[in-house]
Amino acid sequence: MATYLIKRFFAMIVTLWLIITLTFFLMHALPGSPFNDERNTSEAVQKNLIAHFNLDQPVSVQYIEYLKSIVQFDFGPSIKKSSQTVNDLLGRGFPVSFELGMVTLVVAILSGILLGVLAALKHNGVIDYLAMTIAVLGISVPNFVLATLLIQQVAVNWELLPVATWKSWRHMVLPTLALATGPMAIIARLTRSSMLEVLTQDYILTAKAKGLTPFKIVFKHALKNALLPVVTVLGALAAGILTGTFVIEKIFAIPGMGKYFVDSINNRDYPVIMGTTIFYSALLIFLLFLVDVAYGILDPRIKLHKKEGR
């Protein structure tokens, strides 16, 4: 296990370096500069600003200096918000985005597993058709469209929940619903198909023959093996949720990283774009690593296979 963890750690470092390199050179390949929209400033002032942020240096020199700062966990100053650093923006916006993302992920997992289990236990019944209809709608409707519908109907027409901002748990309900519906639908379909397959296995039939209660059969014996496909896609779902928060945060005026990221793209704020991309890439790579570890814990055959291969 130690050897596996070390290999995965170095693979994570290489992957993150590739992301940093590609993002850096793609950003600098774009025409223009962050100061092109400063129409009221003279050319001399623009040159001074470019020199201040070292944008007049060769790209290779900028790249080396940026790698050095990344190693020190310093993402540099924001070009458009000169009084703040990228680290300040991350420290202010990430807790909000993380809270929204984690609440969404928990809601998606719990509701998706519940729907999938109920659909499998009531196969070809009303509950099965209803659960799969919800799942199809969840996959088909984009989260930004659902967010708009929720705002119009629930917040404006019915006045049950606040429209936007981020102040209390009531402000979390609509963004969470908009973000969680898609992942919930995917988890529900995977859980249903996997549960239908597991419930026909011999050990489940043996458990039924022994007179075990349906609750024990489902939650003690069947569900653990049925969740393996779900665990496999959790990394990708987490990535989709965390990146999806960018659009949802903009729609609901949530002061998270989505606001800063979208504004930095519009303003060509290189340090903020780079810092946000690297930070989220590192987080998602780490989440994928945790999914691999969880998969090994849930499926002992993976450990046995590795021991036999040594």
Tab-separated table of C-alpha atoms in Angstrom:
chain	number	residue	atom	x	y	z
A	1	MET	CA	0.000	0.000	0.000
A	2	ALA	CA	2.865	2.392	0.798
A	3	THR	CA	4.403	1.796	-2.634
A	4	TYR	CA	1.047	2.407	-4.301
A	5	LEU	CA	0.515	5.649	-2.377
A	6	ILE	CA	4.010	6.905	-3.301
A	7	LYS	CA	3.430	6.137	-6.990
A	8	ARG	CA	0.080	7.891	-6.929
A	9	PHE	CA	1.606	10.898	-5.161
A	10	PHE	CA	4.245	11.355	-7.881
A	11	ALA	CA	1.593	10.838	-10.558
A	12	MET	CA	-0.465	13.595	-8.912
A	13	ILE	CA	2.554	15.940	-8.920
A	14	VAL	CA	3.248	15.287	-12.621
A	15	THR	CA	-0.421	15.784	-13.533
A	16	LEU	CA	-0.579	19.060	-11.621
A	17	TRP	CA	2.646	20.276	-13.267
A	18	LEU	CA	1.197	19.523	-16.712
A	19	ILE	CA	-1.960	21.474	-15.846
A	20	ILE	CA	0.111	24.426	-14.588
A	21	THR	CA	2.277	24.396	-17.718
A	22	LEU	CA	-0.595	24.122	-20.192
A	23	THR	CA	-2.665	26.793	-18.442
A	24	PHE	CA	0.302	29.168	-18.206
A	25	PHE	CA	1.268	28.987	-21.870
A	26	LEU	CA	-2.344	29.021	-23.115
A	27	MET	CA	-3.003	32.185	-21.110
A	28	HIS	CA	0.084	33.876	-22.516
A	29	ALA	CA	-0.767	32.745	-26.054
A	30	LEU	CA	-3.907	34.879	-26.033
A	31	PRO	CA	-3.553	38.186	-27.887
A	32	GLY	CA	-3.567	41.484	-26.005
A	33	SER	CA	-2.895	42.215	-22.356
A	34	PRO	CA	-4.952	42.709	-19.181
A	35	PHE	CA	-4.614	46.475	-19.585
A	36	ASN	CA	-6.155	46.790	-23.038
A	37	ASP	CA	-9.452	47.948	-21.567
A	38	GLU	CA	-7.792	50.774	-19.614
A	39	ARG	CA	-8.763	53.399	-22.171
A	40	ASN	CA	-8.135	56.368	-19.908
A	41	THR	CA	-4.518	55.473	-19.188
A	42	SER	CA	-1.638	56.556	-21.369
A	43	GLU	CA	0.675	54.164	-23.165
A	44	ALA	CA	3.477	55.015	-20.736
A	45	VAL	CA	1.316	54.104	-17.739
A	46	GLN	CA	0.326	50.810	-19.379
A	47	LYS	CA	3.999	49.989	-19.950
A	48	ASN	CA	4.734	50.731	-16.302
A	49	LEU	CA	1.894	48.430	-15.241
A	50	ILE	CA	3.149	45.645	-17.511
A	51	ALA	CA	6.649	46.047	-16.063
A	52	HIS	CA	5.272	46.079	-12.510
A	53	PHE	CA	3.663	42.667	-13.010
A	54	ASN	CA	6.724	41.321	-14.896
A	55	LEU	CA	4.687	40.840	-18.062
A	56	ASP	CA	7.490	42.426	-20.088
A	57	GLN	CA	9.831	39.548	-19.276
A	58	PRO	CA	10.297	36.610	-21.698
A	59	VAL	CA	7.635	33.939	-21.247
A	60	SER	CA	10.241	31.369	-20.200
A	61	VAL	CA	11.458	33.674	-17.404
A	62	GLN	CA	7.884	34.322	-16.270
A	63	TYR	CA	7.242	30.571	-16.264
A	64	ILE	CA	10.252	29.775	-14.058
A	65	GLU	CA	9.390	32.576	-11.647
A	66	TYR	CA	5.792	31.418	-11.473
A	67	LEU	CA	6.824	27.839	-10.689
A	68	LYS	CA	9.004	29.158	-7.867
A	69	SER	CA	6.090	31.096	-6.406
A	70	ILE	CA	3.772	28.078	-6.708
A	71	VAL	CA	6.213	25.938	-4.713
A	72	GLN	CA	5.971	28.600	-1.980
A	73	PHE	CA	2.139	28.547	-2.225
A	74	ASP	CA	2.166	32.138	-3.414
A	75	PHE	CA	-0.173	32.777	-6.368
A	76	GLY	CA	0.825	36.413	-6.668
A	77	PRO	CA	-1.173	39.659	-6.681
A	78	SER	CA	-4.387	40.245	-8.561
A	79	ILE	CA	-3.890	42.540	-11.536
A	80	LYS	CA	-7.335	44.124	-11.358
A	81	LYS	CA	-7.527	44.199	-7.557
A	82	SER	CA	-4.083	45.481	-6.776
A	83	SER	CA	-4.704	45.716	-3.036
A	84	GLN	CA	-5.432	41.974	-2.809
A	85	THR	CA	-3.523	38.818	-3.589
A	86	VAL	CA	-4.883	35.675	-5.196
A	87	ASN	CA	-4.384	33.914	-1.868
A	88	ASP	CA	-6.698	36.485	-0.265
A	89	LEU	CA	-9.387	35.847	-2.870
A	90	LEU	CA	-9.048	32.078	-2.452
A	91	GLY	CA	-9.254	32.389	1.316
A	92	ARG	CA	-12.396	34.496	1.057
A	93	GLY	CA	-14.237	32.660	-1.724
A	94	PHE	CA	-13.245	29.021	-1.379
A	95	PRO	CA	-14.957	28.307	1.988
A	96	VAL	CA	-18.271	29.398	0.466
A	97	SER	CA	-17.763	27.319	-2.690
A	98	PHE	CA	-16.570	24.340	-0.658
A	99	GLU	CA	-19.604	24.496	1.624
A	100	LEU	CA	-21.973	24.655	-1.339
A	101	GLY	CA	-20.127	21.850	-3.141
A	102	MET	CA	-19.983	19.494	-0.140
A	103	VAL	CA	-23.639	20.036	0.790
A	104	THR	CA	-24.583	19.403	-2.842
A	105	LEU	CA	-22.474	16.241	-3.002
A	106	VAL	CA	-23.986	14.830	0.207
A	107	VAL	CA	-27.537	15.599	-0.975
A	108	ALA	CA	-26.828	14.054	-4.405
A	109	ILE	CA	-25.314	10.882	-2.936
A	110	LEU	CA	-27.994	10.266	-0.306
A	111	SER	CA	-30.973	11.058	-2.532
A	112	GLY	CA	-29.478	9.226	-5.516
A	113	ILE	CA	-28.779	6.044	-3.542
A	114	LEU	CA	-32.236	6.154	-1.945
A	115	LEU	CA	-33.961	6.568	-5.315
A	116	GLY	CA	-31.850	3.828	-6.891
A	117	VAL	CA	-32.497	1.330	-4.075
A	118	LEU	CA	-36.245	2.004	-4.085
A	119	ALA	CA	-36.382	1.654	-7.873
A	120	ALA	CA	-34.506	-1.665	-7.734
A	121	LEU	CA	-36.666	-3.082	-4.929
A	122	LYS	CA	-39.855	-2.034	-6.756
A	123	HIS	CA	-38.595	-3.067	-10.192
A	124	ASN	CA	-41.112	-2.372	-12.998
A	125	GLY	CA	-43.442	-0.798	-10.471
A	126	VAL	CA	-44.798	2.721	-10.053
A	127	ILE	CA	-41.911	3.772	-7.786
A	128	ASP	CA	-39.385	2.439	-10.309
A	129	TYR	CA	-40.914	4.381	-13.205
A	130	LEU	CA	-41.297	7.523	-11.111
A	131	ALA	CA	-37.680	7.373	-9.869
A	132	MET	CA	-36.302	6.840	-13.362
A	133	THR	CA	-38.453	9.661	-14.753
A	134	ILE	CA	-36.949	11.978	-12.141
A	135	ALA	CA	-33.486	10.689	-13.062
A	136	VAL	CA	-33.993	11.295	-16.792
A	137	LEU	CA	-35.232	14.828	-16.135
A	138	GLY	CA	-32.287	15.458	-13.834
A	139	ILE	CA	-29.807	14.408	-16.490
A	140	SER	CA	-31.600	16.227	-19.325
A	141	VAL	CA	-32.128	19.666	-17.741
A	142	PRO	CA	-28.912	21.748	-17.338
A	143	ASN	CA	-28.337	23.134	-13.852
A	144	PHE	CA	-28.399	26.772	-15.008
A	145	VAL	CA	-31.835	26.241	-16.615
A	146	LEU	CA	-33.109	24.543	-13.470
A	147	ALA	CA	-31.681	27.372	-11.365
A	148	THR	CA	-33.607	29.939	-13.420
A	149	LEU	CA	-36.833	27.941	-13.102
A	150	LEU	CA	-36.380	27.560	-9.343
A	151	ILE	CA	-35.784	31.284	-8.903
A	152	GLN	CA	-38.837	32.203	-10.960
A	153	GLN	CA	-41.241	29.699	-9.428
A	154	VAL	CA	-40.093	29.121	-5.844
A	155	ALA	CA	-38.496	32.460	-4.993
A	156	VAL	CA	-40.449	34.970	-7.114
A	157	ASN	CA	-43.908	33.450	-7.648
A	158	TRP	CA	-44.318	31.497	-4.392
A	159	GLU	CA	-41.946	33.636	-2.281
A	160	LEU	CA	-40.921	30.593	-0.223
A	161	LEU	CA	-37.158	31.110	-0.342
A	162	PRO	CA	-34.801	34.042	-0.945
A	163	VAL	CA	-33.741	34.735	-4.511
A	164	ALA	CA	-30.000	35.121	-4.062
A	165	THR	CA	-26.972	35.930	-1.843
A	166	TRP	CA	-25.527	33.724	0.926
A	167	LYS	CA	-26.626	34.464	4.481
A	168	SER	CA	-28.457	31.491	6.033
A	169	TRP	CA	-29.465	27.882	5.332
A	170	ARG	CA	-32.501	29.165	3.412
A	171	HIS	CA	-30.159	30.734	0.873
A	172	MET	CA	-28.517	27.327	0.313
A	173	VAL	CA	-31.660	25.430	-0.694
A	174	LEU	CA	-32.151	26.605	-4.289
A	175	PRO	CA	-28.460	26.517	-5.340
A	176	THR	CA	-28.111	23.058	-3.787
A	177	LEU	CA	-31.181	21.748	-5.617
A	178	ALA	CA	-29.974	23.193	-8.907
A	179	LEU	CA	-26.527	21.623	-8.518
A	180	ALA	CA	-27.520	18.281	-6.983
A	181	THR	CA	-30.217	17.201	-9.445
A	182	GLY	CA	-27.860	16.087	-12.220
A	183	PRO	CA	-25.428	14.067	-10.050
A	184	MET	CA	-28.376	12.627	-8.105
A	185	ALA	CA	-29.886	11.328	-11.340
A	186	ILE	CA	-26.618	9.651	-12.404
A	187	ILE	CA	-26.156	8.022	-8.985
A	188	ALA	CA	-29.770	6.827	-8.951
A	189	ARG	CA	-29.462	5.117	-12.342
A	190	LEU	CA	-26.145	3.490	-11.433
A	191	THR	CA	-27.439	2.315	-8.054
A	192	ARG	CA	-30.591	0.869	-9.594
A	193	SER	CA	-28.817	-1.119	-12.313
A	194	SER	CA	-26.148	-2.352	-9.913
A	195	MET	CA	-28.688	-3.334	-7.238
A	196	LEU	CA	-30.743	-5.282	-9.777
A	197	GLU	CA	-27.642	-7.281	-10.666
A	198	VAL	CA	-26.530	-7.830	-7.053
A	199	LEU	CA	-29.992	-8.964	-5.892
A	200	THR	CA	-29.776	-11.953	-8.260
A	201	GLN	CA	-26.451	-13.177	-6.842
A	202	ASP	CA	-26.281	-16.525	-5.021
A	203	TYR	CA	-25.260	-15.056	-1.668
A	204	ILE	CA	-28.357	-12.842	-1.685
A	205	LEU	CA	-30.575	-15.840	-2.416
A	206	THR	CA	-28.843	-17.681	0.434
A	207	ALA	CA	-29.493	-14.780	2.784
A	208	LYS	CA	-33.172	-14.837	1.821
A	209	ALA	CA	-33.312	-18.602	2.396
A	210	LYS	CA	-31.885	-18.111	5.902
A	211	GLY	CA	-34.805	-15.847	6.708
A	212	LEU	CA	-32.931	-12.549	7.021
A	213	THR	CA	-35.073	-9.440	6.973
A	214	PRO	CA	-35.199	-7.412	3.746
A	215	PHE	CA	-33.544	-4.512	5.570
A	216	LYS	CA	-30.496	-6.620	6.508
A	217	ILE	CA	-30.302	-8.173	3.050
A	218	VAL	CA	-30.316	-4.810	1.310
A	219	PHE	CA	-28.228	-2.638	3.614
A	220	LYS	CA	-25.844	-5.226	5.082
A	221	HIS	CA	-25.181	-7.497	2.104
A	222	ALA	CA	-26.372	-6.015	-1.200
A	223	LEU	CA	-25.775	-2.282	-0.947
A	224	LYS	CA	-22.023	-2.431	-0.276
A	225	ASN	CA	-21.308	-4.282	-3.532
A	226	ALA	CA	-23.916	-2.275	-5.426
A	227	LEU	CA	-22.136	0.960	-4.533
A	228	LEU	CA	-18.872	0.059	-6.310
A	229	PRO	CA	-19.931	1.651	-9.646
A	230	VAL	CA	-21.115	4.725	-7.723
A	231	VAL	CA	-17.757	5.106	-5.974
A	232	THR	CA	-16.031	4.857	-9.365
A	233	VAL	CA	-17.822	7.943	-10.704
A	234	LEU	CA	-17.718	9.989	-7.494
A	235	GLY	CA	-14.482	11.700	-8.523
A	236	ALA	CA	-15.942	12.846	-11.833
A	237	LEU	CA	-19.185	13.884	-10.138
A	238	ALA	CA	-17.295	15.887	-7.532
A	239	ALA	CA	-15.388	17.614	-10.334
A	240	GLY	CA	-18.629	18.412	-12.116
A	241	ILE	CA	-20.202	19.797	-8.950
A	242	LEU	CA	-17.218	21.963	-7.997
A	243	THR	CA	-16.860	23.407	-11.497
A	244	GLY	CA	-20.624	23.715	-11.845
A	245	THR	CA	-20.689	25.980	-8.819
A	246	PHE	CA	-19.029	28.686	-10.940
A	247	VAL	CA	-22.173	29.202	-13.030
A	248	ILE	CA	-24.604	28.660	-10.151
A	249	GLU	CA	-22.704	31.102	-7.934
A	250	LYS	CA	-22.960	33.725	-10.644
A	251	ILE	CA	-26.715	33.156	-11.047
A	252	PHE	CA	-27.451	33.272	-7.308
A	253	ALA	CA	-24.902	36.034	-6.559
A	254	ILE	CA	-23.022	33.773	-4.144
A	255	PRO	CA	-19.672	35.273	-3.018
A	256	GLY	CA	-17.633	32.167	-3.833
A	257	MET	CA	-14.776	31.366	-6.181
A	258	GLY	CA	-17.141	31.287	-9.157
A	259	LYS	CA	-17.630	35.036	-8.942
A	260	TYR	CA	-13.894	35.741	-8.857
A	261	PHE	CA	-13.131	33.205	-11.592
A	262	VAL	CA	-15.721	34.541	-14.052
A	263	ASP	CA	-14.694	38.138	-13.352
A	264	SER	CA	-11.013	37.256	-13.814
A	265	ILE	CA	-11.735	35.752	-17.242
A	266	ASN	CA	-13.645	38.861	-18.312
A	267	ASN	CA	-10.828	41.095	-16.997
A	268	ARG	CA	-7.960	38.869	-18.229
A	269	ASP	CA	-6.607	38.757	-14.686
A	270	TYR	CA	-3.861	36.183	-15.299
A	271	PRO	CA	-2.864	35.490	-11.668
A	272	VAL	CA	-6.455	34.907	-10.529
A	273	ILE	CA	-7.222	32.621	-13.486
A	274	MET	CA	-4.022	30.659	-12.945
A	275	GLY	CA	-4.398	30.487	-9.168
A	276	THR	CA	-8.018	29.349	-9.302
A	277	THR	CA	-7.303	26.749	-11.982
A	278	ILE	CA	-4.327	25.302	-10.105
A	279	PHE	CA	-6.133	25.298	-6.766
A	280	TYR	CA	-9.188	23.483	-8.098
A	281	SER	CA	-7.053	21.089	-10.152
A	282	ALA	CA	-5.083	20.110	-7.056
A	283	LEU	CA	-8.315	19.632	-5.105
A	284	LEU	CA	-9.898	17.458	-7.796
A	285	ILE	CA	-6.757	15.343	-8.227
A	286	PHE	CA	-6.773	14.735	-4.484
A	287	LEU	CA	-10.470	13.777	-4.587
A	288	LEU	CA	-9.770	11.248	-7.342
A	289	PHE	CA	-7.011	9.805	-5.186
A	290	LEU	CA	-9.446	9.421	-2.278
A	291	VAL	CA	-11.915	7.676	-4.602
A	292	ASP	CA	-9.234	5.123	-5.562
A	293	VAL	CA	-8.496	4.472	-1.887
A	294	ALA	CA	-12.207	4.108	-1.081
A	295	TYR	CA	-12.637	1.716	-4.013
A	296	GLY	CA	-9.872	-0.479	-2.609
A	297	ILE	CA	-11.522	-0.481	0.823
A	298	LEU	CA	-14.945	-1.425	-0.565
A	299	ASP	CA	-13.630	-4.146	-2.884
A	300	PRO	CA	-11.196	-6.529	-1.116
A	301	ARG	CA	-10.526	-8.296	-4.438
A	302	ILE	CA	-8.369	-5.340	-5.483
A	303	LYS	CA	-6.069	-5.862	-2.487
A	304	LEU	CA	-5.951	-9.619	-3.110
A	305	HIS	CA	-5.047	-9.042	-6.748
A	306	LYS	CA	-2.190	-6.730	-5.764
A	307	LYS	CA	-0.843	-9.206	-3.208
A	308	GLU	CA	-0.936	-12.020	-5.725
A	309	GLY	CA	0.912	-9.878	-8.278
A	310	ARG	CA	3.840	-9.209	-5.946
